[in-house]
Amino acid sequence: MPRPRRPLLTRDRIVETALALIDADGLGALSTRRLAAALGVQGPSLYNHFATKDEILDAVADTVTGAVDTSGFASRDWLAALRDWAWSYRRALTSHPNIVPYLAQGPGRRPAALAMADAVYGGLVRAGWPPARATHIGAALRYFVAGSALGSFARGFVEDPELYAAHYPHLRQAHRLAEHQQSVDEGAFALGLDALLHGLAAEYTRTVETVESARPTG
Amino acid sequence: MPRPRRPLLTRDRIVETALALIDADGLGALSTRRLAAALGVQGPSLYNHFATKDEILDAVADTVTGAVDTSGFASRDWLAALRDWAWSYRRALTSHPNIVPYLAQGPGRRPAALAMADAVYGGLVRAGWPPARATHIGAALRYFVAGSALGSFARGFVEDPELYAAHYPHLRQAHRLAEHQQSVDEGAFALGLDALLHGLAAEYTRTVETVESARPTG
DNA sequence: CTCATAAACTAGCGGTGTAAGTTTTCATTC
DNA sequence: GAATGAAAACTTACACCGCTAGTTTATGAG
């Protein structure tokens, strides 16, 4: 087949289909040939639109990141904004858990990821956090969210009662974790996030507010 | 070559070499043929000792997890034990960051990972946390540690000043993050862990201690 | 109308995990 | 001590992988 009258592929269609395949079958199951087949095309044709497979994955990752809402940093206090962002971030990642390991490499050059980092860091600095602290807070929350989305804690335990009964006295109920996956994973996230933010709020009053009150107000 | 007089391979030697290759060149660079070559052997010979490549990776992951120290749960109060564990866990993972994405799938059937989960959960329950809470706390800390080890936050940003200057006003210094990788990543971990534990301590006095004091002492 | 570019194709390279079957040695049993 | 079965190396081979190179033809710009 020569060049068709209307292009069979677009970047958007490729990204869309790749994400669907990743969601359905996992990151490891995405090959250029399988992706091309799903698009009704031969494998190497993809390389007319993307230079490498990683470039496709970058684009997929960025559409996932694009769903994260950082608008709170423009309208709410820093603590509420952090909470909203963390939940939105988590929702975006858990909607497409299979891409998370790839995404966890950092923002790189992906625009949506950079825009998110910019909004979070800017919001924290504007709230009075020293720059180094703002970096640490953004990183800490990313650690927590990414870790929580990377793999279900609950599904990490095999559903085999005998495995635990034999040698792990406290894990006798672990085989039932998978049944309650969502409530376990979300409960752990909620508890951890609340604890984290509680601790940050204490740190804020301890450092930022006292420092500011000791200075002439700007 | 037929069966040799003394075995050329042992499970330990395979795991050791696999970990060294992963540390050196990354998880993606570990192939059965390259691993076999490093062991002075042909690729398929590995299958006399492991059924699949994943089984090799399981063994590698478990030796990494085996370096985590959970002894604090037997000797110290729950808060100090959690802190010691989290740092030890992080050190174990950051010593072999390339295996972390694999390890993040959960304990599965790996003995060291299960023993760790058992110690943490048991320690928290013994301290008076309700079982569901203990699960959430263990999960939340795993999220945080795994997220922090999964990929460096600092190295996630490209060293290209022009990238940030153009469109991300608050990230003007982001290209310098990689220079300070260790202090950024460790600082973020320290801050986040302290905040998390601070929040948990508050929760403990709010729920566990008040509930116990309302009951007849056991 | 010309012509470079774009977008599909086919063929193929070197790599992957692993299944199958072969050979020889080791360890066990009669 | 001979027989036997398992163990541990090997070779060969299959289907798949990411990607390159070169081909063909339609498109859009000059």
XYZ file of C-alpha atoms (C1' of nucleotides) in Angstrom:
496
model
C 0.000 0.000 0.000
C 1.421 3.391 -1.003
C 0.608 6.651 0.657
C -3.174 6.698 1.182
C -5.442 9.534 0.026
C -6.305 10.375 3.614
C -3.793 9.520 6.351
C -4.709 6.397 8.270
C -2.854 7.549 11.364
C -2.627 10.662 13.469
C -0.599 11.203 16.606
C -3.796 11.518 18.598
C -5.217 8.271 17.325
C -1.969 6.466 18.083
C -1.794 7.838 21.629
C -5.439 7.057 22.301
C -5.138 3.490 21.113
C -1.864 2.954 22.955
C -3.433 4.070 26.209
C -6.380 1.766 25.663
C -4.060 -1.181 25.033
C -1.962 -0.355 28.082
C -5.065 -0.081 30.233
C -6.366 -3.367 28.929
C -3.252 -5.529 28.835
C -0.460 -3.745 30.678
C 2.607 -1.804 29.717
C 4.543 -4.936 28.845
C 1.947 -6.045 26.350
C 2.257 -2.911 24.253
C 4.393 -3.597 21.236
C 4.658 -1.493 18.145
C 3.265 -4.330 16.065
C 0.289 -4.903 18.331
C -0.414 -1.208 18.484
C -0.175 -0.912 14.729
C -2.450 -3.891 14.252
C -5.058 -2.291 16.505
C -4.853 0.739 14.231
C -5.203 -1.342 11.059
C -1.680 -0.716 9.904
C 1.763 -2.323 9.761
C 4.258 -1.849 12.591
C 6.829 0.470 11.081
C 4.181 2.920 9.895
C 4.111 4.319 13.399
C 7.579 5.683 12.802
C 6.176 8.202 10.364
C 4.549 9.898 13.371
C 6.870 9.146 16.294
C 10.607 8.671 16.292
C 10.668 5.926 18.928
C 8.345 3.861 21.036
C 9.403 5.907 24.056
C 8.130 9.013 22.330
C 4.734 7.357 22.066
C 4.848 6.458 25.740
C 5.838 10.024 26.584
C 2.776 11.290 24.793
C 0.562 8.733 26.527
C 2.022 9.661 29.897
C 1.448 13.329 29.275
C -2.214 12.918 28.429
C -2.634 11.080 31.721
C -0.832 13.847 33.612
C -2.931 16.388 31.759
C -6.001 15.238 33.676
C -4.545 16.411 36.980
C -6.200 19.521 38.406
C -3.899 22.107 39.969
C -6.364 24.977 39.895
C -6.569 24.987 43.692
C -3.197 26.673 43.924
C -4.691 29.730 42.271
C -7.801 29.955 44.420
C -7.394 28.250 47.762
C -4.961 28.263 50.676
C -1.881 26.104 50.213
C -3.056 23.288 52.463
C -6.410 22.844 50.765
C -4.736 23.203 47.392
C -2.244 20.458 48.244
C -5.048 18.159 49.355
C -7.123 18.743 46.219
C -4.101 18.290 44.004
C -3.010 15.078 45.696
C -6.431 13.499 45.291
C -6.768 14.630 41.711
C -3.272 13.359 40.971
C -4.108 10.021 42.531
C -7.363 9.741 40.592
C -5.561 10.450 37.341
C -2.936 7.784 37.987
C -5.224 5.096 39.338
C -7.387 5.493 36.235
C -4.414 4.214 34.260
C -2.278 2.310 36.749
C -0.318 0.427 34.125
C 1.388 3.532 32.833
C 2.493 4.696 36.283
C 5.891 2.951 36.304
C 6.777 4.780 33.123
C 5.418 8.055 34.387
C 7.376 7.749 37.606
C 10.584 8.580 35.763
C 9.819 12.233 36.300
C 8.506 15.064 34.148
C 11.379 15.028 31.659
C 10.253 17.222 28.802
C 6.558 16.449 29.005
C 4.568 19.709 29.012
C 1.684 18.633 31.231
C 4.043 17.247 33.858
C 6.127 20.422 33.811
C 3.035 22.604 34.042
C 1.906 20.623 37.058
C 5.271 20.978 38.788
C 5.251 24.684 37.999
C 1.815 25.209 39.515
C 2.577 23.270 42.684
C 5.967 24.823 43.327
C 4.729 28.305 42.494
C 1.742 27.936 44.782
C 3.856 26.850 47.722
C 6.389 29.622 47.306
C 3.608 32.176 47.007
C 2.209 30.855 50.289
C 5.454 31.741 52.007
C 7.348 28.447 52.016
C 11.070 28.883 51.421
C 12.031 27.609 47.950
C 13.967 24.614 49.214
C 11.059 23.625 51.421
C 8.612 24.011 48.559
C 10.717 21.630 46.479
C 10.775 19.093 49.291
C 7.040 19.286 49.846
C 6.246 18.842 46.174
C 8.621 15.910 45.997
C 7.268 14.302 49.161
C 3.716 14.439 47.881
C 4.762 13.074 44.538
C 6.483 10.205 46.316
C 3.346 9.420 48.224
C 0.938 9.684 45.311
C 3.151 7.810 42.881
C 3.820 5.095 45.413
C 0.140 4.711 46.093
C -0.739 4.434 42.424
C 2.217 2.328 41.386
C 0.775 -0.899 42.538
C -2.140 -1.695 44.725
C -0.983 -2.517 48.232
C -3.920 -4.826 48.667
C -3.417 -6.695 45.403
C 0.226 -7.208 46.294
C -0.814 -10.016 48.602
C -1.571 -13.395 47.089
C -4.980 -14.928 47.758
C -3.626 -18.094 49.352
C -4.493 -18.534 53.044
C -2.032 -21.368 53.556
C 0.909 -19.251 52.492
C 0.395 -16.916 55.437
C -0.847 -19.382 58.043
C 2.403 -21.302 57.902
C 5.015 -18.679 58.649
C 3.552 -15.206 59.086
C 1.453 -15.202 62.240
C 0.191 -11.643 61.917
C -0.783 -11.935 58.263
C -3.446 -14.565 58.749
C -6.023 -12.266 57.160
C -3.790 -10.995 54.378
C -5.331 -13.242 51.765
C -8.540 -11.247 52.113
C -6.940 -7.903 51.351
C -7.578 -8.210 47.641
C -11.324 -8.467 48.248
C -11.312 -5.032 49.805
C -8.756 -3.587 47.468
C -10.323 -0.220 46.855
C -11.210 0.556 50.453
C -7.795 -0.606 51.683
C -5.843 1.381 49.123
C -7.988 4.478 49.408
C -8.152 4.284 53.186
C -4.381 4.059 53.371
C -4.055 7.001 51.019
C -6.547 9.085 52.983
C -4.873 8.303 56.297
C -1.396 8.972 54.991
C -2.343 12.164 53.211
C -4.118 13.545 56.245
C -1.158 12.703 58.452
C 1.277 14.249 55.981
C -0.711 17.459 55.645
C -1.254 17.634 59.393
C 2.493 17.442 59.884
C 3.132 20.057 57.211
C 0.627 22.432 58.774
C 2.431 22.120 62.098
C 5.727 22.768 60.376
C 4.246 25.832 58.684
C 3.155 27.482 61.898
C 6.472 26.547 63.468
C 8.689 28.036 60.767
C 7.009 30.221 58.163
C 4.544 32.091 60.323
C 6.943 32.745 63.177
C 9.650 33.913 60.789
C 7.265 36.276 59.040
C 5.980 37.790 62.255
C 9.552 38.452 63.339
C 10.160 40.490 60.210
C 8.706 43.787 59.090
C 5.586 42.937 57.092
C 5.997 43.308 53.330
C 29.338 -29.282 26.739
C 27.602 -32.009 28.735
C 26.877 -31.896 32.421
C 30.043 -30.590 34.114
C 31.762 -32.355 37.000
C 31.023 -29.471 39.307
C 27.973 -27.318 38.558
C 28.863 -24.039 36.895
C 25.760 -22.342 38.232
C 24.004 -22.023 41.556
C 20.887 -20.045 42.336
C 22.943 -17.738 44.530
C 25.512 -17.025 41.866
C 22.778 -16.296 39.341
C 20.957 -13.923 41.682
C 24.162 -12.159 42.672
C 25.228 -11.597 39.101
C 21.756 -10.540 38.030
C 21.649 -7.893 40.746
C 25.088 -6.628 39.737
C 23.983 -6.337 36.102
C 20.756 -4.590 37.067
C 22.644 -2.150 39.255
C 25.122 -1.453 36.513
C 22.941 -1.245 33.440
C 19.300 -1.141 34.507
C 16.439 -3.556 34.623
C 15.792 -3.296 30.912
C 19.339 -4.345 30.086
C 19.060 -7.657 31.891
C 18.439 -10.421 29.408
C 18.843 -14.101 30.001
C 21.613 -14.281 27.410
C 23.550 -11.372 28.849
C 23.176 -12.765 32.334
C 24.287 -16.181 31.172
C 27.257 -14.703 29.343
C 28.336 -12.916 32.518
C 28.226 -16.303 34.209
C 30.233 -17.996 31.449
C 27.350 -20.064 30.224
C 24.724 -20.236 27.465
C 21.339 -18.593 27.894
C 19.015 -21.529 28.339
C 21.208 -23.075 31.047
C 19.609 -20.691 33.497
C 16.391 -22.641 33.129
C 17.933 -25.566 34.945
C 17.825 -23.412 38.072
C 14.877 -21.092 37.578
C 11.653 -21.735 35.722
C 11.314 -18.253 34.266
C 13.121 -14.948 34.172
C 10.519 -13.544 36.562
C 11.537 -16.146 39.097
C 15.078 -14.845 38.910
C 13.831 -11.297 39.398
C 11.729 -12.443 42.348
C 14.832 -13.855 43.982
C 16.793 -10.676 43.270
C 13.992 -8.556 44.689
C 13.840 -10.651 47.817
C 17.530 -10.333 48.573
C 17.126 -6.575 48.336
C 14.129 -6.663 50.661
C 16.086 -8.925 52.992
C 18.398 -6.047 53.853
C 15.570 -4.106 55.477
C 15.774 -3.936 59.255
C 12.510 -4.354 61.152
C 14.063 -5.163 64.513
C 12.837 -1.875 65.973
C 9.315 -3.250 66.220
C 10.563 -5.726 68.802
C 12.476 -3.274 70.927
C 11.254 0.285 70.508
C 7.970 2.189 70.656
C 5.912 2.070 67.482
C 6.781 5.570 66.339
C 10.543 5.118 66.616
C 10.227 1.663 65.053
C 8.329 3.093 62.083
C 10.944 5.761 61.582
C 13.855 3.302 61.743
C 12.090 0.919 59.424
C 11.251 3.593 56.875
C 14.833 4.793 56.686
C 16.214 1.276 56.487
C 13.668 0.420 53.802
C 14.630 3.485 51.825
C 18.336 2.737 52.130
C 17.787 -0.807 50.910
C 15.850 0.368 47.868
C 18.035 3.307 46.932
C 21.054 0.979 47.016
C 19.460 -0.832 44.076
C 17.106 1.682 42.507
C 16.812 -0.154 39.212
C 14.995 -3.092 40.748
C 12.432 -0.928 42.529
C 9.827 -0.869 39.752
C 9.760 -4.645 39.821
C 9.693 -4.778 43.599
C 6.825 -2.347 43.757
C 4.413 -5.020 42.596
C 4.000 -6.080 46.210
C 5.278 -8.943 48.326
C 3.657 -11.705 46.317
C 5.193 -14.916 47.607
C 8.611 -13.529 48.429
C 9.594 -14.566 51.951
C 11.626 -11.501 52.946
C 8.855 -9.169 51.805
C 6.248 -11.170 53.697
C 8.396 -11.262 56.815
C 8.756 -7.511 56.643
C 5.016 -6.999 56.293
C 4.452 -9.374 59.184
C 6.832 -7.520 61.472
C 5.414 -4.099 60.670
C 1.778 -5.070 60.940
C 2.380 -7.109 64.090
C 4.282 -4.286 65.717
C 1.543 -1.756 65.052
C -1.232 -4.001 66.315
C 0.765 -4.785 69.430
C 1.095 -1.053 70.022
C -2.652 -0.752 70.162
C -3.577 0.331 66.647
C -6.793 -1.256 65.416
C -6.045 -3.851 62.711
C -7.555 -1.839 59.876
C -5.537 1.191 60.920
C -2.361 -0.855 61.135
C -2.899 -2.019 57.566
C -3.411 1.545 56.396
C -0.323 2.810 58.166
C 1.876 0.071 56.765
C 0.512 0.720 53.300
C 0.917 4.483 53.577
C 4.549 4.169 54.575
C 5.192 1.693 51.810
C 3.657 4.142 49.350
C 5.941 6.872 50.544
C 9.127 4.830 50.640
C 8.497 3.087 47.329
C 7.581 6.359 45.665
C 10.717 7.987 46.972
C 12.941 5.184 45.748
C 11.192 4.562 42.458
C 12.795 7.413 40.671
C 14.782 10.344 41.849
C 12.643 13.453 41.976
C 15.657 15.584 41.262
C 16.874 13.562 38.299
C 13.399 13.718 36.819
C 14.128 17.224 35.633
C 16.166 17.676 32.483
C 19.321 19.773 32.696
C 18.263 22.263 30.051
C 17.740 25.821 31.335
C 16.024 26.977 28.156
C 13.293 24.388 28.494
C 12.081 25.944 31.730
C 12.795 29.589 31.016
C 10.390 29.596 28.106
C 7.138 28.421 29.627
C 7.473 27.527 33.299
C 8.167 30.697 35.257
C 8.566 29.062 38.643
C 10.887 26.321 37.444
C 13.713 28.593 36.370
C 16.080 26.780 38.729
C 14.827 23.279 37.993
C 17.735 22.468 35.709
C 20.008 22.615 38.753
C 18.074 20.023 40.735
C 20.123 17.145 39.362
C 23.307 18.675 40.779
C 21.891 18.404 44.278
C 20.148 15.116 43.707
C 20.973 13.418 46.953
C 20.233 16.334 49.244
C 16.993 17.116 47.410
C 15.732 13.536 47.449
C 16.817 12.858 51.010
C 15.585 16.200 52.252
C 12.194 15.574 50.717
C 12.089 12.123 52.262
C 13.076 13.425 55.681
C 10.528 16.214 55.574
C 7.736 13.972 54.362
C 8.507 11.182 56.809
C 8.627 13.573 59.760
C 5.344 15.126 58.710
C 3.732 11.732 58.231
C 4.875 10.449 61.601
C 3.915 13.683 63.304
C 0.421 13.305 61.900
C 0.231 9.662 62.944
C 1.330 10.485 66.480
C -1.450 13.033 66.715
C -3.935 10.494 65.422
C -2.695 7.969 67.970
C -3.294 10.211 70.964
C -6.648 11.206 69.489
C -7.977 7.672 68.959
C -5.994 4.843 70.511
C -5.025 6.391 73.816
C -8.411 7.937 74.512
C -10.201 4.713 73.667
C -7.941 2.698 75.938
C -8.330 5.049 78.843
C -12.114 4.768 78.518
C -11.881 0.997 78.904
C -10.855 -1.107 81.857
C -7.101 -1.582 81.564
C -5.969 -5.033 80.357
C 3.630 21.069 -14.218
C 7.267 19.920 -11.257
C 8.916 17.986 -7.399
C 10.096 17.491 -2.571
C 7.661 15.566 1.227
C 4.584 12.553 3.538
C 2.731 8.210 4.698
C 1.968 3.884 3.801
C 4.408 -0.538 2.549
C 7.950 -4.872 2.574
C 12.153 -6.973 3.914
C 15.326 -7.737 7.269
C 18.747 -7.184 11.384
C 19.993 -8.289 15.847
C 17.900 -9.047 20.039
C 14.357 -11.313 23.390
C 12.202 -15.299 26.478
C 11.849 -19.941 26.448
C 10.568 -24.754 24.614
C 12.530 -29.075 22.909
C 15.717 -32.425 22.578
C 20.755 -34.167 23.291
C 24.700 -35.519 25.949
C 27.176 -36.626 29.833
C 27.807 -36.862 34.794
C 26.167 -37.509 39.462
C 23.598 -39.855 43.036
C 20.855 -43.541 44.339
C 19.157 -48.164 44.462
C 19.397 -53.140 43.622
C 29.529 -52.745 41.274
C 25.965 -52.291 37.649
C 21.802 -50.078 36.467
C 19.013 -46.253 36.369
C 17.006 -41.775 36.737
C 17.719 -37.078 37.653
C 20.631 -33.030 36.969
C 23.050 -29.649 34.349
C 25.211 -28.254 30.683
C 24.561 -27.896 25.561
C 22.380 -26.753 20.509
C 18.618 -25.602 17.790
C 14.626 -23.196 16.915
C 10.259 -20.444 17.319
C 7.672 -16.391 17.657
C 8.084 -11.968 18.971
C 10.463 -7.429 19.795
C 12.188 -2.288 18.381
C 13.778 -0.335 14.624
C 16.319 0.720 9.891
C 16.383 0.863 4.990
C 14.496 1.251 0.849
C 10.172 1.374 -2.168
C 5.896 3.241 -3.836
C 2.538 6.550 -4.583
C -0.465 10.617 -3.297
C -0.308 15.263 -1.657
C 0.569 20.062 -1.486
C 3.680 23.985 -2.492
C 6.169 26.624 -5.977
